[in-house]
XYZ file of C-alpha atoms in Angstrom:
84
model
C -17.327 9.398 18.317
C -18.230 12.923 17.255
C -20.557 13.510 14.349
C -18.623 13.366 11.093
C -15.724 11.322 12.507
C -14.814 8.310 10.458
C -12.558 5.429 11.372
C -11.117 3.359 8.566
C -12.174 -0.279 8.817
C -9.379 -2.702 9.590
C -8.511 -4.786 6.535
C -9.226 -8.499 6.615
C -6.501 -11.080 6.192
C -7.831 -11.820 2.694
C -7.542 -8.121 1.778
C -3.978 -8.024 3.080
C -3.045 -11.183 1.171
C -4.521 -9.702 -2.015
C -2.662 -6.394 -1.513
C 0.590 -8.287 -0.963
C 0.114 -10.274 -4.167
C -0.485 -7.017 -6.083
C 2.612 -5.500 -4.482
C 4.714 -8.472 -5.608
C 3.270 -8.231 -9.120
C 3.797 -4.472 -9.425
C 7.326 -4.646 -8.037
C 8.570 -7.149 -10.618
C 11.433 -4.805 -11.540
C 12.466 -4.363 -7.884
C 12.248 -0.573 -8.069
C 9.449 -0.174 -5.529
C 5.836 0.842 -5.974
C 4.132 4.155 -5.218
C 0.579 4.059 -3.924
C -0.856 5.401 -7.199
C 0.234 2.206 -8.987
C -2.516 0.315 -7.121
C -5.277 2.350 -8.812
C -5.992 -0.225 -11.573
C -6.771 -2.797 -8.859
C -8.618 -0.405 -6.528
C -10.268 2.300 -8.678
C -12.883 3.237 -6.066
C -10.965 2.704 -2.816
C -9.712 5.822 -1.052
C -6.041 6.564 -0.531
C -6.436 6.170 3.235
C -7.785 2.639 2.819
C -4.856 1.686 0.584
C -2.342 3.245 2.935
C -3.852 1.434 5.923
C -3.516 -1.905 4.125
C 0.103 -1.179 3.222
C 0.842 -0.125 6.801
C -0.724 -3.332 8.138
C 1.440 -5.328 5.728
C 4.440 -3.421 7.041
C 3.398 -4.127 10.645
C 3.233 -7.840 9.766
C 6.719 -7.753 8.186
C 5.345 -8.381 4.686
C 6.168 -4.955 3.213
C 8.574 -2.118 3.761
C 8.627 1.477 2.621
C 11.393 3.909 1.761
C 11.296 7.569 0.859
C 13.200 8.475 -2.278
C 13.004 10.952 -5.097
C 11.733 9.994 -8.513
C 13.790 12.443 -10.550
C 12.620 15.595 -8.775
C 13.227 17.332 -5.463
C 10.162 15.902 -3.687
C 10.555 12.422 -2.165
C 7.852 9.805 -2.635
C 7.110 6.768 -0.491
C 7.988 3.575 -2.353
C 6.678 0.217 -1.123
C 8.505 -3.099 -1.453
C 7.220 -6.608 -0.742
C 8.944 -8.725 1.872
C 8.673 -12.461 1.512
C 8.230 -14.211 4.849
């Protein structure tokens, strides 16, 4: 690894379970959740760490994402929980 390279640590199963429970809570209206909605739960965790957890949930079939606009021309990634 070159100096200055950083690899995000893999999330634990407990971290993934917690993220999934937050995703279910935040998606109560079924409209999907953007990554910024997790900030109250993770005020000091970087965006890359949050995205890695969401991607691992998606890999496990516990979340899915869709790009869609939120009233403007730029699409945002919305996350949805999947109950297994």
